[in-house]
Amino acid sequence: MVDPGAPDAGALTHHVDVSYAATADPAVYQDGQLITGDPVFVQLNPSVDVHVRYEVSGEGAGKAEGVLGLNARLSAGNGWQRVVPLDPGQDFQGAGAGLRASLDLVALRDVITAAEQRTGVAEGSYRLELEPTVDGTVDGTAIELTSPVAFRLQGGQLVLDVADHPRGEPVTGTSTQASPGAPQQTPRLQLAGASLDAGTVQLAGWGCLALAAVLGGVGLLGRRDPWSRLGRPVLTVASGGVPDGTVRTASLDELLDLARRYDRPVLHVPGAEQSNYLVEEAGVWYLHVTSPQHSKRVRWSDRPGGLPSWVATAPTASQD
C-alpha cells in the first residue's frame, strides 16, 4: 500500500457506505429484521435491499458531479467470474449521493448453477463482491473509484466477509486525494513493516515497456498499452519464492485490470527464468507469471492482510 502522508488542508475525502436489509423470519432474526452483518439464508430471503451512500468532503466538494453505480461480481477459486450490474448508474450533483438496489440471490445462484452444469465443475464456495462505483469530477478534479464489499456465498447462505463487523453498521470505505494545485508529496511504501521513500524502490518502467512491446507490439503502446492505465507505479522488490495458494490470474491484462480498478501498486519479483507480478486486494494476493504455463486461481488460506513474509526487503538507494 502507498501512504501519501498527511493530506493537505483542502484534500478531498471520499466515503462510500454499503448496507443491506430485509424483512425476515422473526424465528431466525431478532425483531424480524435482517440487517448488515447478518448472514442471509437464501431459502428465507431470496433477495435483500442494498443501500449505497457516497459523500465527498473538502475544498470544492459542493461542486461534485458524476454517476454512482453498483455491480455484483461473482468469482470462484478457479478463476471463473461474472459481473452483474445491479444499478447502471445514478447521476448526482453536490457533495452526496445515494442509491438503492435489489440483490436477487436466486438469480445469482442460477448463474452459478448454469456455469457448473456447463463446465461440469462445482466449486461449492464462491465470492460475491458488491462494487459501488463513482465516476465524475469535483471542481474539475477527476473521480474514479470503486469500494468493494466482500461476501462468501456457500451452502445456501451469504455471509459478510468482514472481520468483527458491528451488526447494523454500514461497511465504510474511505479514500483521500489531494485537492487541485496541492503540492506533490513523496509517497512512502509500507513493506514488511518498514516505511521507505518511493525513490528508494527501483521502478520497473523500462521492463514494463519492454514486456508491453513483446505482448502487443510497440505500435500498441500508449492508448492500448495496459501498463499506461495504471494509477500507481510498478515496483521491483527483492527476489523470492511465491507461496503456495497465491491466487493466480489467467492473464497479465486481468492482473493489471485488478490493479487499476482498485488503485493498487503492482509488485514485480524478478527471477532467472520467469518474472512474477503481484497485486494485493482485501488481504488476498493475486499473481501472474510471465513464463508460458497453465495458469489458474487457487484461493489463499486465511492469511492476515499485508505483504507476505517472503517479501522481506526492497532495493534501497546508495547512501554514498
XYZ file of N, CA and C in Angstrom, residues 23-236:
642
model
N -36.940 -7.502 5.462
C -37.855 -8.076 6.443
C -37.653 -9.578 6.444
N -37.563 -10.181 7.647
C -37.151 -11.582 7.710
C -37.943 -12.341 8.764
N -37.686 -13.635 8.807
C -38.371 -14.535 9.735
C -37.971 -14.203 11.177
N -38.931 -13.803 12.030
C -38.579 -13.442 13.420
C -38.074 -14.631 14.233
N -38.328 -15.873 13.778
C -37.788 -17.028 14.485
C -36.286 -17.155 14.293
N -35.768 -16.486 13.265
C -34.340 -16.553 12.961
C -33.650 -15.227 13.262
N -34.309 -14.128 12.907
C -33.704 -12.810 13.066
C -34.437 -12.009 14.145
N -33.665 -11.367 14.989
C -34.251 -10.571 16.068
C -35.151 -9.475 15.504
N -36.357 -9.364 16.070
C -37.344 -8.362 15.664
C -37.766 -8.524 14.203
N -37.450 -9.663 13.603
C -37.870 -9.906 12.235
C -37.189 -9.021 11.218
N -35.989 -8.545 11.538
C -35.247 -7.664 10.634
C -33.869 -8.241 10.339
N -33.592 -8.428 9.074
C -32.258 -8.814 8.620
C -31.502 -7.531 8.300
N -30.360 -7.309 8.946
C -29.605 -6.072 8.733
C -28.134 -6.381 8.491
N -27.393 -5.362 8.116
C -25.985 -5.508 7.760
C -25.215 -6.260 8.841
N -24.458 -7.247 8.419
C -23.711 -8.093 9.342
C -24.343 -9.448 9.548
N -25.674 -9.561 9.332
C -26.354 -10.832 9.479
C -26.085 -11.737 8.276
N -26.019 -13.045 8.494
C -25.982 -13.951 7.347
C -27.337 -13.926 6.641
N -27.311 -14.106 5.334
C -28.549 -14.135 4.555
C -28.779 -15.570 4.094
N -29.888 -16.178 4.545
C -30.238 -17.531 4.136
C -31.144 -17.424 2.912
N -30.657 -17.919 1.785
C -31.369 -17.743 0.523
C -32.759 -18.371 0.578
N -32.906 -19.471 1.313
C -34.213 -20.120 1.425
C -35.222 -19.202 2.102
N -34.770 -18.378 3.045
C -35.669 -17.480 3.769
C -35.789 -16.125 3.091
N -34.698 -15.630 2.556
C -34.681 -14.307 1.914
C -34.028 -14.422 0.543
N -34.815 -14.660 -0.491
C -34.249 -14.788 -1.831
C -33.669 -13.492 -2.377
N -33.976 -12.366 -1.729
C -33.405 -11.084 -2.147
C -33.278 -10.169 -0.933
N -32.368 -9.215 -1.028
C -32.203 -8.195 0.007
C -32.047 -6.839 -0.668
N -32.386 -5.789 0.063
C -32.190 -4.426 -0.429
C -30.792 -3.958 -0.062
N -30.086 -3.406 -1.035
C -28.741 -2.877 -0.820
C -28.796 -1.351 -0.918
N -28.225 -0.688 0.060
C -28.193 0.773 0.080
C -26.744 1.240 -0.035
N -26.496 2.182 -0.900
C -25.163 2.763 -1.088
C -25.265 4.270 -0.881
N -24.361 4.801 -0.077
C -24.298 6.243 0.165
C -22.886 6.733 -0.093
N -22.749 7.744 -0.958
C -21.447 8.334 -1.275
C -21.423 9.782 -0.821
N -20.351 10.178 -0.149
C -20.165 11.565 0.268
C -18.720 11.977 0.039
N -18.533 13.228 -0.366
C -17.195 13.783 -0.530
C -17.121 15.061 0.277
N -15.993 15.267 0.948
C -15.793 16.471 1.741
C -14.440 17.081 1.388
N -14.298 18.352 1.645
C -13.062 19.058 1.327
C -13.342 20.228 0.404
N -12.278 20.880 -0.010
C -12.393 22.071 -0.851
C -13.070 21.758 -2.179
N -14.159 22.464 -2.474
C -14.877 22.281 -3.730
C -15.822 21.108 -3.747
N -16.089 20.465 -2.584
C -16.930 19.272 -2.556
C -18.340 19.562 -3.061
N -18.828 20.770 -2.835
C -20.169 21.121 -3.285
C -20.311 21.143 -4.795
N -19.175 21.136 -5.518
C -19.206 21.161 -6.975
C -19.024 19.771 -7.573
N -19.215 18.752 -6.744
C -19.076 17.380 -7.237
C -20.236 17.032 -8.161
N -19.933 16.251 -9.189
C -20.959 15.717 -10.078
C -20.422 14.466 -10.738
N -21.336 13.572 -11.084
C -20.916 12.334 -11.726
C -22.000 11.299 -11.700
N -21.572 10.026 -11.677
C -22.501 8.900 -11.712
C -22.115 7.915 -10.609
N -23.096 7.513 -9.817
C -22.917 6.492 -8.787
C -23.589 5.212 -9.262
N -22.835 4.117 -9.340
C -23.377 2.853 -9.826
C -23.088 1.716 -8.861
N -23.615 0.540 -9.178
C -23.423 -0.621 -8.310
C -23.431 -1.895 -9.155
N -22.389 -2.723 -8.984
C -22.288 -4.022 -9.642
C -22.148 -5.115 -8.597
N -22.492 -6.328 -8.984
C -22.211 -7.517 -8.180
C -21.238 -8.378 -8.969
N -20.124 -8.738 -8.342
C -19.110 -9.550 -9.014
C -19.037 -10.916 -8.334
N -19.380 -11.956 -9.080
C -19.259 -13.330 -8.612
C -17.928 -13.904 -9.084
N -17.241 -14.646 -8.219
C -15.994 -15.280 -8.645
C -15.789 -16.576 -7.879
N -15.012 -17.466 -8.488
C -14.689 -18.752 -7.872
C -13.190 -18.895 -7.758
N -12.763 -19.858 -6.950
C -11.340 -20.046 -6.721
C -10.582 -20.491 -7.950
N -11.280 -21.022 -8.981
C -10.584 -21.491 -10.182
C -10.412 -20.401 -11.233
N -10.856 -19.170 -10.925
C -10.689 -18.064 -11.855
C -11.957 -17.637 -12.558
N -13.020 -18.440 -12.475
C -14.293 -18.070 -13.098
C -14.877 -16.839 -12.414
N -15.451 -15.931 -13.201
C -16.113 -14.772 -12.603
C -17.154 -14.212 -13.555
N -18.090 -13.493 -13.007
C -19.171 -12.872 -13.764
C -19.574 -11.586 -13.045
N -19.734 -10.507 -13.811
C -20.180 -9.220 -13.266
C -21.635 -9.008 -13.647
N -22.466 -8.718 -12.649
C -23.897 -8.488 -12.851
C -24.216 -7.062 -12.425
N -24.597 -6.174 -13.345
C -24.967 -4.804 -12.956
C -26.239 -4.816 -12.118
N -26.204 -4.156 -10.968
C -27.392 -4.015 -10.124
C -28.065 -2.669 -10.323
N -27.266 -1.648 -10.593
C -27.792 -0.321 -10.920
C -26.827 0.306 -11.916
N -27.276 0.591 -13.139
C -26.359 1.088 -14.167
C -25.776 2.452 -13.856
N -26.386 3.207 -12.942
C -25.808 4.490 -12.554
C -26.856 5.534 -12.250
N -26.627 6.274 -11.182
C -27.478 7.388 -10.792
C -26.669 8.679 -10.906
N -27.124 9.605 -11.732
C -26.451 10.901 -11.844
C -26.606 11.673 -10.543
N -25.550 12.398 -10.163
C -25.639 13.215 -8.953
C -24.899 14.525 -9.152
N -25.289 15.500 -8.368
C -24.624 16.795 -8.273
C -24.603 17.196 -6.811
N -23.463 17.679 -6.332
C -23.332 18.049 -4.938
C -22.477 17.056 -4.184
N -22.373 17.256 -2.864
C -21.417 16.507 -2.047
C -21.912 15.136 -1.621
N -23.146 14.766 -1.959
C -23.657 13.467 -1.536
C -24.543 12.841 -2.580
N -24.614 11.521 -2.561
C -25.470 10.789 -3.483
C -25.787 9.438 -2.869
N -26.871 8.839 -3.320
C -27.245 7.526 -2.814
C -28.025 6.756 -3.840
N -28.075 5.441 -3.644
C -28.901 4.596 -4.485
C -29.355 3.384 -3.677
N -30.416 2.767 -4.172
C -30.956 1.563 -3.552
C -31.206 0.552 -4.659
N -30.765 -0.686 -4.456
C -30.928 -1.722 -5.465
C -31.300 -3.029 -4.788
N -31.918 -3.898 -5.548
C -32.296 -5.215 -5.042
C -31.262 -6.245 -5.479
N -30.761 -7.008 -4.517
C -29.809 -8.085 -4.796
C -30.584 -9.389 -4.835
N -30.765 -9.924 -6.042
C -31.534 -11.154 -6.251
C -30.600 -12.350 -6.114
N -30.645 -12.990 -4.949
C -29.728 -14.096 -4.678
C -30.102 -15.351 -5.453
N -31.382 -15.533 -5.732
C -31.798 -16.694 -6.518
C -31.255 -16.590 -7.942
N -31.314 -15.373 -8.506
C -30.786 -15.170 -9.860
C -29.281 -15.415 -9.900
N -28.565 -14.963 -8.862
C -27.118 -15.198 -8.813
C -26.822 -16.690 -8.674
N -27.616 -17.358 -7.864
C -27.407 -18.804 -7.696
C -27.687 -19.545 -9.004
N -28.670 -19.060 -9.769
C -28.963 -19.671 -11.066
C -27.796 -19.496 -12.040
N -27.137 -18.330 -11.970
C -25.957 -18.096 -12.816
C -24.863 -19.106 -12.473
N -24.653 -19.331 -11.179
C -23.633 -20.289 -10.733
C -23.999 -21.703 -11.164
N -25.266 -22.078 -10.973
C -25.712 -23.429 -11.327
C -25.526 -23.698 -12.815
N -25.890 -22.705 -13.633
C -25.733 -22.867 -15.081
C -24.271 -23.048 -15.456
N -23.372 -22.266 -14.828
C -21.941 -22.381 -15.119
C -21.408 -23.745 -14.690
N -21.855 -24.231 -13.527
C -21.394 -25.540 -13.046
C -21.880 -26.672 -13.955
N -23.121 -26.551 -14.437
C -23.652 -27.588 -15.312
C -22.931 -27.622 -16.651
N -22.604 -26.450 -17.176
C -21.943 -26.391 -18.479
C -20.487 -26.853 -18.390
N -19.831 -26.543 -17.272
C -18.408 -26.881 -17.140
C -18.182 -28.240 -16.495
N -19.182 -28.734 -15.749
C -19.002 -29.981 -15.021
C -18.168 -29.831 -13.773
N -17.924 -28.586 -13.342
C -17.103 -28.317 -12.153
C -17.937 -27.538 -11.143
N -18.054 -28.064 -9.929
C -18.787 -27.398 -8.854
C -17.800 -26.964 -7.778
N -17.627 -25.655 -7.641
C -16.673 -25.134 -6.658
C -17.204 -25.262 -5.234
N -18.517 -25.073 -5.056
C -19.097 -25.172 -3.714
C -19.093 -23.864 -2.964
N -17.994 -23.128 -3.037
C -17.876 -21.838 -2.349
C -17.513 -20.762 -3.358
N -18.204 -19.637 -3.268
C -17.979 -18.532 -4.191
C -17.811 -17.230 -3.423
N -17.223 -16.263 -4.102
C -17.029 -14.933 -3.530
C -17.955 -13.963 -4.264
N -18.664 -13.172 -3.500
C -19.513 -12.133 -4.065
C -19.008 -10.780 -3.568
N -18.765 -9.871 -4.498
C -18.356 -8.518 -4.136
C -19.391 -7.525 -4.643
N -19.928 -6.725 -3.742
C -20.746 -5.595 -4.139
C -19.799 -4.436 -4.419
N -19.861 -3.897 -5.638
C -18.896 -2.899 -6.085
C -19.584 -1.572 -6.402
N -19.690 -0.667 -5.410
C -20.142 0.685 -5.742
C -19.061 1.394 -6.561
N -19.457 2.120 -7.579
C -18.514 2.844 -8.425
C -18.914 4.307 -8.502
N -17.917 5.172 -8.476
C -18.138 6.607 -8.619
C -17.256 7.094 -9.762
N -17.868 7.752 -10.729
C -17.148 8.271 -11.884
C -17.630 9.690 -12.128
N -16.751 10.663 -11.895
C -17.169 12.052 -12.062
C -16.047 13.018 -11.787
N -16.397 14.220 -11.352
C -15.415 15.257 -11.043
C -15.832 16.017 -9.789
N -14.840 16.602 -9.122
C -15.077 17.535 -8.018
C -14.332 18.811 -8.359
N -15.064 19.829 -8.766
C -14.473 21.105 -9.146
C -13.335 20.911 -10.151
N -13.565 20.044 -11.122
C -12.574 19.806 -12.170
C -11.600 18.685 -11.884
N -11.559 18.173 -10.645
C -10.676 17.065 -10.304
C -11.401 15.750 -10.553
N -10.796 14.864 -11.324
C -11.460 13.622 -11.710
C -11.612 12.669 -10.524
N -12.744 11.982 -10.491
C -13.007 10.928 -9.508
C -13.245 9.636 -10.284
N -12.559 8.588 -9.906
C -12.831 7.263 -10.458
C -12.458 6.255 -9.388
N -13.457 5.821 -8.624
C -13.153 4.933 -7.511
C -14.169 3.798 -7.429
N -13.710 2.699 -6.844
C -14.536 1.535 -6.576
C -14.285 1.108 -5.142
N -15.360 0.813 -4.407
C -15.227 0.447 -2.998
C -15.936 -0.884 -2.751
N -15.268 -2.021 -3.050
C -15.945 -3.322 -2.973
C -16.170 -3.803 -1.546
N -17.263 -4.516 -1.347
C -17.586 -5.164 -0.080
C -17.731 -6.657 -0.365
N -16.967 -7.486 0.333
C -16.866 -8.908 0.007
C -17.784 -9.762 0.879
N -18.346 -10.805 0.246
C -19.170 -11.805 0.920
C -18.710 -13.192 0.489
N -19.032 -14.200 1.324
C -18.865 -15.598 0.947
C -20.241 -16.181 0.653
N -20.382 -16.819 -0.481
C -21.643 -17.444 -0.878
C -21.421 -18.939 -0.904
N -22.011 -19.628 0.074
C -21.729 -21.050 0.225
C -22.884 -21.726 0.954
N -23.264 -22.909 0.488
C -24.265 -23.706 1.201
C -25.590 -23.006 1.409
N -26.023 -22.203 0.458
C -27.326 -21.558 0.579
C -27.350 -20.347 1.480
N -26.197 -19.841 1.842
C -26.172 -18.631 2.660
C -25.094 -17.669 2.181
N -25.359 -16.386 2.418
C -24.446 -15.302 2.063
C -23.938 -14.687 3.361
N -22.605 -14.639 3.523
C -22.012 -14.170 4.779
C -21.041 -13.037 4.488
N -21.183 -11.940 5.220
C -20.291 -10.795 5.067
C -18.871 -11.195 5.443
N -17.923 -10.932 4.547
C -16.527 -11.332 4.762
C -15.723 -10.166 5.316
N -16.198 -9.612 6.415
C -15.518 -8.507 7.100
C -15.404 -8.893 8.569
N -14.179 -8.986 9.067
C -13.955 -9.464 10.433
C -14.508 -8.492 11.473
N -15.212 -9.052 12.475
C -15.675 -8.288 13.643
C -16.469 -7.048 13.253
N -17.323 -7.179 12.244
C -18.113 -6.016 11.849
C -19.323 -5.861 12.768
N -19.558 -4.655 13.323
C -20.697 -4.445 14.227
C -22.023 -4.631 13.479
N -22.906 -5.396 14.052
C -24.209 -5.643 13.429
C -24.980 -4.333 13.275
N -25.512 -4.127 12.087
C -26.332 -2.951 11.829
C -25.565 -1.745 11.322
N -24.232 -1.780 11.394
C -23.428 -0.664 10.911
C -23.082 -0.861 9.436
N -23.132 0.204 8.630
C -22.736 0.048 7.224
C -21.250 -0.257 7.102
N -20.886 -0.907 6.011
C -19.473 -1.133 5.702
C -18.970 0.106 4.972
N -17.950 0.743 5.529
C -17.494 2.036 5.031
C -16.120 1.932 4.386
N -16.000 2.520 3.203
C -14.711 2.666 2.542
C -14.368 4.141 2.450
N -13.124 4.493 2.743
C -12.687 5.894 2.740
C -11.395 6.029 1.949
N -11.310 7.056 1.125
C -10.068 7.349 0.405
C -9.889 8.855 0.342
N -8.641 9.280 0.219
C -8.307 10.702 0.207
C -7.450 11.007 -1.011
N -7.733 12.124 -1.656
C -6.911 12.574 -2.768
C -6.597 14.048 -2.597
N -5.445 14.473 -3.116
C -5.023 15.859 -2.982
C -5.977 16.776 -3.737
N -6.171 17.967 -3.216
C -7.008 18.950 -3.893
C -6.253 19.523 -5.085
N -6.958 20.147 -6.045
C -6.279 20.734 -7.198
C -5.228 21.746 -6.772
N -4.048 21.659 -7.352
C -2.991 22.609 -7.063
C -2.199 22.303 -5.810
N -2.539 21.215 -5.091
C -1.805 20.882 -3.876
C -0.403 20.417 -4.227
N 0.620 20.771 -3.417
C 1.980 20.330 -3.710
C 2.082 18.821 -3.635
N 2.845 18.241 -4.562
C 3.023 16.806 -4.585
C 3.952 16.368 -3.460
N 3.549 15.318 -2.748
C 4.362 14.790 -1.666
C 4.990 13.474 -2.105
N 6.155 13.211 -1.573
C 6.818 11.962 -1.901
C 6.098 10.817 -1.224
N 5.526 9.894 -2.003
C 4.820 8.769 -1.384
C 5.793 7.853 -0.675
N 5.272 7.150 0.329
C 6.081 6.200 1.073
C 5.439 4.838 0.960
N 6.300 3.813 0.879
C 5.833 2.439 0.737
C 5.949 1.727 2.074
N 4.898 0.963 2.407
C 4.940 0.152 3.605
C 5.268 -1.282 3.180
N 6.519 -1.685 3.403
C 6.969 -3.024 3.015
C 7.438 -3.782 4.245
N 6.736 -4.857 4.563
C 7.121 -5.720 5.688
C 7.344 -4.914 6.957
N 6.473 -3.936 7.190
C 6.551 -3.140 8.402
C 7.518 -1.988 8.331
N 8.277 -1.842 7.248
C 9.229 -0.742 7.108
C 8.669 0.292 6.151
N 8.890 1.575 6.464
C 8.422 2.664 5.617
C 9.596 3.198 4.812
N 9.475 3.175 3.485
C 10.561 3.580 2.601
C 10.076 4.651 1.650
N 10.954 5.612 1.348
C 10.636 6.554 0.282
C 10.470 5.801 -1.012
N 9.492 6.235 -1.809
C 9.265 5.554 -3.086
C 10.516 5.612 -3.956
N 11.330 6.658 -3.776
C 12.528 6.792 -4.584
C 13.567 5.741 -4.288
N 13.445 5.059 -3.119
C 14.429 4.029 -2.784
C 14.073 2.685 -3.375
N 12.889 2.585 -3.974
C 12.475 1.327 -4.577
C 12.613 1.439 -6.087
N 13.289 0.502 -6.683
C 13.559 0.531 -8.117
C 12.266 0.433 -8.909
N 12.044 1.377 -9.802
C 10.874 1.340 -10.668
C 11.176 0.478 -11.878
N 10.202 -0.314 -12.268
C 10.417 -1.232 -13.383
C 9.812 -0.698 -14.665
N 9.914 0.599 -14.881
C 9.288 1.222 -16.048
C 9.788 0.676 -17.361
N 11.124 0.582 -17.516
C 11.658 0.103 -18.789
C 11.285 -1.352 -19.017
N 11.331 -2.123 -17.947
C 10.941 -3.521 -18.088
C 9.492 -3.669 -18.499
N 8.611 -2.795 -17.959
C 7.195 -2.855 -18.320
C 7.004 -2.498 -19.779
N 7.740 -1.470 -20.252
C 7.622 -1.080 -21.653
C 8.081 -2.209 -22.571
N 9.178 -2.868 -22.180
C 9.673 -3.965 -22.998
C 8.676 -5.111 -23.036
N 8.093 -5.431 -21.868
C 7.119 -6.503 -21.818
C 5.893 -6.160 -22.637
N 5.438 -4.890 -22.538
C 4.272 -4.475 -23.319
C 4.563 -4.562 -24.805
N 5.810 -4.238 -25.204
C 6.167 -4.326 -26.611
C 6.121 -5.761 -27.095
N 6.573 -6.701 -26.239
C 6.527 -8.114 -26.624
C 5.097 -8.599 -26.728
N 4.247 -8.184 -25.773
C 2.877 -8.684 -25.745
C 2.016 -8.103 -26.842
N 2.161 -6.807 -27.086
C 1.235 -6.181 -28.005
C 1.866 -5.475 -29.169
N 3.215 -5.405 -29.237
C 3.873 -4.678 -30.320
C 4.075 -3.236 -29.922
N 5.173 -2.654 -30.373
C 5.496 -1.283 -29.992
C 4.396 -0.338 -30.425
N 3.746 -0.616 -31.546
C 2.721 0.280 -32.049
C 1.499 0.336 -31.169
N 1.338 -0.613 -30.220
C 0.167 -0.613 -29.357
C 0.392 0.130 -28.063
N 1.613 0.570 -27.778
C 1.868 1.307 -26.556
C 1.126 2.630 -26.602
N 0.769 3.127 -25.420
C 0.021 4.381 -25.365
C -1.423 4.082 -25.067
N -2.317 4.344 -26.047
C -3.741 4.222 -25.781
C -4.140 2.792 -25.424
N -3.532 1.779 -26.120
C -3.935 0.403 -25.876
C -2.983 -0.338 -24.950
N -1.928 0.291 -24.487
C -0.978 -0.345 -23.583
C -1.602 -0.453 -22.194
N -1.846 -1.678 -21.667
C -2.480 -1.793 -20.355
C -1.655 -1.205 -19.226
N -0.318 -1.157 -19.385
C 0.521 -0.585 -18.327
C 0.282 0.918 -18.197
N -0.043 1.571 -19.300
C -0.191 3.024 -19.263
C -1.411 3.458 -18.477
N -2.353 2.528 -18.191
C -3.568 2.893 -17.478
C -3.434 2.736 -15.969
N -2.294 2.245 -15.500
C -2.129 2.046 -14.063
C -2.022 3.379 -13.343
N -2.677 3.472 -12.175
C -2.618 4.704 -11.407
C -1.407 4.780 -10.496
N -0.728 3.635 -10.273
C 0.444 3.597 -9.385
C 1.611 2.956 -10.129
N 2.842 3.228 -9.691
C 3.995 2.670 -10.388
C 4.135 1.168 -10.171
N 4.895 0.538 -11.060
C 5.278 -0.861 -10.864
C 6.550 -0.877 -10.038
N 6.577 -1.673 -8.987
C 7.674 -1.659 -8.026
C 8.414 -2.991 -8.055
N 9.735 -2.942 -8.240
C 10.549 -4.142 -8.206
C 11.028 -4.365 -6.772
